[in-house]
Coordinates of C-alpha atoms in Angstrom, one line a residue:
X1 CA -1.9 -103.2 62.2
X2 CA -1.4 -100.9 65.3
X3 CA 1.4 -99.0 63.5
X4 CA -0.7 -98.2 60.4
X5 CA -1.1 -94.5 59.7
X6 CA -3.1 -92.4 57.4
X7 CA 0.0 -90.8 56.1
X8 CA 1.4 -94.1 55.0
X9 CA -1.8 -94.9 53.1
X10 CA -1.7 -91.6 51.4
X11 CA 1.9 -92.1 50.4
X12 CA 1.2 -95.5 49.1
X13 CA -1.8 -94.4 47.0
X14 CA 0.1 -91.4 45.6
X15 CA 3.1 -93.5 44.5
X16 CA 0.7 -96.0 42.8
X17 CA -1.5 -93.4 41.1
X18 CA 1.4 -91.2 40.0
X19 CA 3.6 -94.0 38.9
X20 CA 6.7 -93.5 41.0
X21 CA 8.2 -92.2 44.3
X22 CA 9.2 -88.8 42.9
X23 CA 5.9 -88.1 41.3
X24 CA 4.0 -89.3 44.4
X25 CA 6.2 -87.0 46.5
X26 CA 5.4 -84.0 44.3
X27 CA 1.7 -84.7 44.5
X28 CA 1.8 -84.8 48.3
X29 CA 4.4 -82.0 48.5
X30 CA 6.7 -84.2 50.6
X31 CA 10.3 -85.2 50.1
X32 CA 11.2 -88.3 48.2
X33 CA 12.8 -89.8 51.3
X34 CA 9.8 -89.2 53.4
X35 CA 7.5 -91.0 51.0
X36 CA 10.0 -93.8 50.5
X37 CA 10.4 -94.3 54.3
X38 CA 6.6 -94.2 54.9
X39 CA 5.9 -97.0 52.4
X40 CA 8.8 -99.1 53.8
X41 CA 7.3 -98.7 57.3
X42 CA 3.9 -99.6 55.9
X43 CA 5.2 -102.8 54.3
X44 CA 7.0 -103.6 57.6
X45 CA 3.9 -103.2 59.7
X46 CA 1.8 -105.2 57.3
X47 CA 4.5 -107.8 56.7
X48 CA 3.7 -107.6 53.0
X49 CA 5.7 -106.6 50.0
X50 CA 3.4 -104.1 48.3
X51 CA 5.7 -102.7 45.6
X52 CA 8.1 -104.5 43.2
X53 CA 11.1 -102.2 42.9
X54 CA 13.2 -104.6 40.7
X55 CA 12.3 -103.0 37.4
X56 CA 12.8 -99.6 35.8
X57 CA 9.5 -98.4 37.3
X58 CA 7.9 -99.5 40.6
X59 CA 5.0 -101.9 40.1
X60 CA 2.4 -103.4 42.4
X61 CA 2.8 -107.0 43.6
X62 CA -0.3 -109.2 43.6
X63 CA -0.7 -108.4 47.3
X64 CA -0.1 -104.7 46.6
X65 CA -2.9 -104.7 43.9
X66 CA -5.4 -106.2 46.4
X67 CA -4.3 -103.9 49.2
X68 CA -4.4 -100.8 47.0
X69 CA -8.0 -101.5 45.8
X70 CA -9.1 -101.5 49.5
X71 CA -7.0 -98.5 50.2
X72 CA -8.7 -96.4 47.5
X73 CA -12.1 -97.3 48.9
X74 CA -11.0 -96.4 52.4
X75 CA -9.5 -93.0 51.3
X76 CA -12.6 -92.2 49.3
X77 CA -14.9 -92.9 52.2
X78 CA -12.6 -90.9 54.5
X79 CA -12.8 -87.9 52.1
X80 CA -16.6 -88.1 52.1
X81 CA -16.5 -88.3 55.9
X82 CA -14.2 -85.2 56.1
X83 CA -16.5 -83.3 53.7
X84 CA -19.5 -84.2 55.8
X85 CA -17.8 -83.0 59.0
X86 CA -17.0 -79.7 57.3
X87 CA -20.6 -79.4 56.2
X88 CA -21.8 -80.0 59.8
X89 CA -19.4 -77.3 61.0
X90 CA -20.6 -74.7 58.5
X91 CA -23.1 -72.1 59.4
X92 CA -25.4 -70.4 56.8
X93 CA -23.2 -69.4 53.9
X94 CA -22.7 -65.6 53.6
X95 CA -22.4 -66.0 49.8
X96 CA -22.7 -68.5 47.0
X97 CA -21.0 -68.4 43.6
X98 CA -23.2 -69.5 40.7
X99 CA -22.1 -69.5 37.1
X100 CA -24.7 -69.4 34.2
X101 CA -23.4 -70.7 30.9
X102 CA -24.0 -68.9 27.5
X103 CA -26.7 -71.4 26.2
X104 CA -29.1 -70.7 29.0
X105 CA -32.4 -68.7 28.7
X106 CA -31.7 -65.9 31.2
X107 CA -35.3 -64.7 32.0
X108 CA -36.4 -68.2 33.0
X109 CA -33.2 -69.2 34.8
X110 CA -32.9 -66.0 36.7
X111 CA -36.5 -66.1 37.7
X112 CA -35.9 -69.7 38.8
X113 CA -33.0 -68.6 41.0
X114 CA -34.8 -65.5 42.3
X115 CA -37.6 -67.6 43.8
X116 CA -35.1 -69.5 45.9
X117 CA -32.9 -66.6 47.0
X118 CA -35.9 -64.5 48.0
X119 CA -36.1 -66.9 51.0
X120 CA -32.4 -66.5 51.8
X121 CA -31.9 -62.8 52.6
X122 CA -28.7 -63.4 54.5
X123 CA -26.9 -65.2 51.7
X124 CA -25.3 -63.0 49.0
X125 CA -25.6 -64.4 45.5
X126 CA -22.6 -63.8 43.2
X127 CA -23.7 -64.5 39.6
X128 CA -21.2 -65.0 36.8
X129 CA -21.9 -65.5 33.1
X130 CA -19.4 -67.6 31.2
X131 CA -19.1 -69.1 27.7
X132 CA -18.0 -72.5 26.3
X133 CA -15.5 -73.9 28.8
X134 CA -15.7 -71.0 31.2
X135 CA -18.3 -72.5 33.6
X136 CA -16.3 -75.8 33.8
X137 CA -13.1 -73.9 34.6
X138 CA -14.8 -71.9 37.4
X139 CA -16.1 -75.1 38.9
X140 CA -12.9 -77.1 38.8
X141 CA -10.9 -74.1 40.0
X142 CA -13.2 -73.9 43.1
X143 CA -14.5 -70.5 42.0
X144 CA -18.1 -71.7 41.7
X145 CA -20.5 -73.6 44.0
X146 CA -22.8 -74.5 41.2
X147 CA -23.0 -74.1 37.4
X148 CA -25.9 -74.1 35.0
X149 CA -24.5 -75.3 31.7
X150 CA -23.9 -78.3 29.5
X151 CA -21.3 -80.9 30.8
X152 CA -19.7 -84.2 30.1
X153 CA -22.2 -86.4 31.9
X154 CA -19.6 -89.3 32.1
X155 CA -17.2 -87.2 34.2
X156 CA -17.2 -88.8 37.6
X157 CA -16.0 -85.6 39.2
X158 CA -19.5 -84.1 38.8
X159 CA -23.0 -84.6 40.1
X160 CA -25.8 -83.0 38.1
X161 CA -29.6 -82.5 37.7
X162 CA -31.1 -82.4 34.3
X163 CA -32.9 -79.2 33.6
X164 CA -33.8 -79.0 29.9
X165 CA -32.7 -79.8 26.4
X166 CA -32.7 -77.3 23.6
X167 CA -31.9 -77.3 19.9
X168 CA -29.0 -75.4 18.3
X169 CA -29.9 -74.2 14.8
X170 CA -27.7 -72.7 12.0
X171 CA -29.3 -69.4 11.0
X172 CA -28.8 -66.6 8.5
X173 CA -30.4 -63.3 7.8
X174 CA -32.6 -63.0 4.7
X175 CA -30.6 -62.3 1.6
X176 CA -27.3 -63.2 3.3
X177 CA -26.6 -66.2 1.2
X178 CA -25.4 -65.7 -2.4
X179 CA -27.3 -68.9 -3.3
X180 CA -30.8 -70.3 -2.7
X181 CA -31.8 -71.5 0.8
X182 CA -32.3 -75.3 0.9
X183 CA -31.8 -78.3 3.1
X184 CA -28.8 -79.4 1.0
X185 CA -26.4 -76.5 1.8
X186 CA -22.9 -78.0 2.5
X187 CA -20.1 -76.8 4.7
X188 CA -18.1 -76.2 1.5
X189 CA -20.6 -73.7 0.3
X190 CA -20.5 -71.9 3.7
X191 CA -16.7 -71.8 4.0
X192 CA -16.4 -68.6 2.0
X193 CA -18.8 -66.8 4.2
X194 CA -18.1 -65.2 7.6
X195 CA -19.1 -67.4 10.5
X196 CA -20.0 -65.8 13.8
X197 CA -18.8 -67.7 16.9
X198 CA -18.7 -67.2 20.7
X199 CA -15.4 -66.3 22.4
X200 CA -14.4 -68.9 25.0
X201 CA -14.1 -67.2 28.4
X202 CA -11.9 -69.9 29.9
X203 CA -8.5 -68.6 30.9
X204 CA -6.5 -71.9 30.9
X205 CA -8.8 -74.7 30.0
X206 CA -8.3 -76.0 26.4
X207 CA -10.4 -73.9 24.1
X208 CA -13.2 -75.5 22.2
X209 CA -15.1 -74.4 19.1
X210 CA -18.5 -75.9 18.3
X211 CA -19.8 -76.2 14.7
X212 CA -16.9 -74.2 13.4
X213 CA -16.2 -74.9 9.7
X214 CA -12.5 -75.5 9.2
X215 CA -10.9 -72.8 7.1
X216 CA -13.8 -70.4 7.3
X217 CA -13.3 -66.8 8.1
X218 CA -14.8 -66.2 11.6
X219 CA -15.8 -63.3 13.8
X220 CA -15.8 -63.8 17.5
X221 CA -18.2 -62.1 19.9
X222 CA -18.6 -62.2 23.7
X223 CA -22.1 -63.5 24.2
X224 CA -25.1 -65.0 22.5
X225 CA -27.0 -61.7 22.3
X226 CA -24.2 -60.0 20.4
X227 CA -23.9 -63.0 18.2
X228 CA -27.6 -62.9 17.4
X229 CA -27.5 -59.2 16.5
X230 CA -24.5 -59.7 14.3
X231 CA -26.3 -62.4 12.4
X232 CA -29.5 -60.4 12.1
X233 CA -27.5 -57.5 10.6
X234 CA -26.2 -59.8 7.9
X235 CA -22.6 -59.6 9.1
X236 CA -22.2 -63.4 9.4
X237 CA -24.0 -66.6 10.0
X238 CA -23.9 -69.0 12.9
X239 CA -25.5 -71.6 15.2
X240 CA -27.9 -70.2 17.8
X241 CA -30.0 -71.8 20.7
X242 CA -33.5 -72.2 19.4
X243 CA -35.1 -70.4 22.3
X244 CA -33.1 -67.2 21.4
X245 CA -34.3 -67.1 17.8
X246 CA -37.7 -68.7 17.9
X247 CA -39.6 -65.4 17.3
X248 CA -37.2 -64.3 14.5
X249 CA -37.6 -67.7 12.8
X250 CA -41.3 -67.4 13.0
X251 CA -41.6 -64.0 11.5
X252 CA -38.8 -64.4 8.9
X253 CA -36.2 -62.0 10.4
X254 CA -33.9 -65.1 10.5
X255 CA -33.9 -68.2 8.4
X256 CA -32.8 -71.7 9.4
X257 CA -30.4 -73.5 7.0
X258 CA -30.5 -76.8 8.9
X259 CA -30.4 -79.7 6.6
X260 CA -28.7 -83.0 5.8
X261 CA -25.2 -81.4 6.0
X262 CA -25.7 -78.6 8.5
X263 CA -27.7 -80.5 11.1
X264 CA -27.3 -78.2 14.1
X265 CA -27.4 -80.1 17.4
X266 CA -28.9 -80.6 20.8
X267 CA -27.7 -79.2 24.1
X268 CA -28.6 -80.7 27.4
X269 CA -28.4 -78.1 30.2
X270 CA -27.9 -79.2 33.8
X271 CA -27.2 -77.9 37.2
X272 CA -23.8 -79.3 38.2
X273 CA -21.5 -79.2 41.3
X274 CA -18.5 -81.1 42.7
X275 CA -19.6 -83.9 45.1
X276 CA -16.0 -84.0 46.5
X277 CA -16.4 -80.5 47.9
X278 CA -18.2 -79.5 51.1
X279 CA -21.6 -77.8 50.6
X280 CA -23.2 -75.7 53.3
X281 CA -26.8 -75.7 54.4
X282 CA -28.0 -73.0 51.8
X283 CA -26.2 -74.8 48.9
X284 CA -27.8 -78.1 49.9
X285 CA -31.2 -76.5 50.2
X286 CA -30.7 -74.9 46.7
X287 CA -29.7 -78.4 45.3
X288 CA -33.0 -79.9 46.7
X289 CA -34.9 -77.0 45.4
X290 CA -33.5 -77.5 41.9
X291 CA -34.3 -81.2 42.0
X292 CA -37.9 -80.4 42.9
X293 CA -38.5 -77.5 40.6
X294 CA -36.6 -78.7 37.5
X295 CA -39.8 -79.9 35.7
X296 CA -41.4 -76.5 36.2
X297 CA -38.3 -74.7 34.8
X298 CA -38.3 -77.0 31.7
X299 CA -42.0 -76.3 31.1
X300 CA -41.5 -72.6 31.4
X301 CA -38.7 -72.7 28.8
X302 CA -40.7 -74.9 26.4
X303 CA -43.6 -72.5 26.7
X304 CA -41.4 -69.5 25.9
X305 CA -40.0 -71.3 22.8
X306 CA -43.3 -72.4 21.4
X307 CA -45.5 -69.4 22.4
X308 CA -46.5 -67.6 19.2
X309 CA -46.3 -63.8 19.5
X310 CA -48.2 -61.5 17.2
X311 CA -46.3 -61.5 13.9
X312 CA -46.0 -58.7 11.4
X313 CA -49.2 -59.7 9.5
X314 CA -51.2 -59.6 12.7
X315 CA -49.8 -56.2 13.7
X316 CA -50.5 -54.8 10.2
X317 CA -54.0 -56.2 10.3
X318 CA -54.6 -54.6 13.7
X319 CA -53.3 -51.2 12.5
X320 CA -55.6 -51.4 9.5
X321 CA -58.5 -52.2 11.7
X322 CA -57.8 -49.3 14.0
X323 CA -57.3 -46.9 11.0
X324 CA -60.6 -48.0 9.5
X325 CA -62.4 -47.5 12.7
X326 CA -60.9 -44.0 12.9
X327 CA -62.1 -43.1 9.4
X328 CA -65.6 -44.4 10.2
X329 CA -65.8 -42.2 13.3
X330 CA -64.7 -39.1 11.3
X331 CA -67.3 -39.8 8.6
X332 CA -70.1 -40.2 11.2
X333 CA -69.0 -36.9 12.8
X334 CA -69.3 -35.0 9.5
X335 CA -72.8 -36.5 8.9
X336 CA -73.9 -35.2 12.3

């Protein structure tokens, strides 16, 4: 075992995971001959035949399967150790890159971040706002230290902290529909109407469309605020995060058309980062802060959604009360 090297193990793992010597060499950016020789030397040092080269494609022998399982564990632990060493060598970060996704309530999320960064005056915060797959792309392209967005929670490349869950509601402006509002509206009925959707900001990730009715005419906008205003102007209909339209739904400026066919959905927003990347002291303090303060953020967002502002009837009543009081004061003045 004295002749065993890390390079040999990396070559062996690359050939196995990529399915061949040429593909493994491309992954490692090494020549085919270098990778081939490294694995031959590894087998010689171990006195084991790890790969079966008799077929069209190389395959693991029984001994090779067992050895590769242990090799993967070792390489993973080595990667964690290297990341830990880089973290220890880091000073306070001069800047952090944070991406906020389009379904996030900005006042609450920005206030949440401000409380933390008020205590980090030497760390510059670079905030980015992205839609649909944009936050994921930034994270996987190493252009973000942290994202606040929805994710695929089964993705092993991510670690995350649950922040809040919100409803996504299909809405229209009053008098937009050419038929009565009900809970039985079908996608077929909506297909002839303009649907307003968010433009995906990802540059090379596969584009995704949520709740899009196939064959419907659609208008694309850059963000949720523009989408909301477009819908309120009767220029289209679409799905909106409930927190953004709660007031409008209460006072009738927007109408929900959720029902048995157009059900809307739920979005789980999390803070997510890459566990396989080194994180400096400020990033780790931020992560612990998010873990601790996540319940408070959730409560603040729920309060904002369910708080009932003064509606039109209350404002009208208030104006009438003030007008009546003014008339009474004038009458009293004339009597005097």
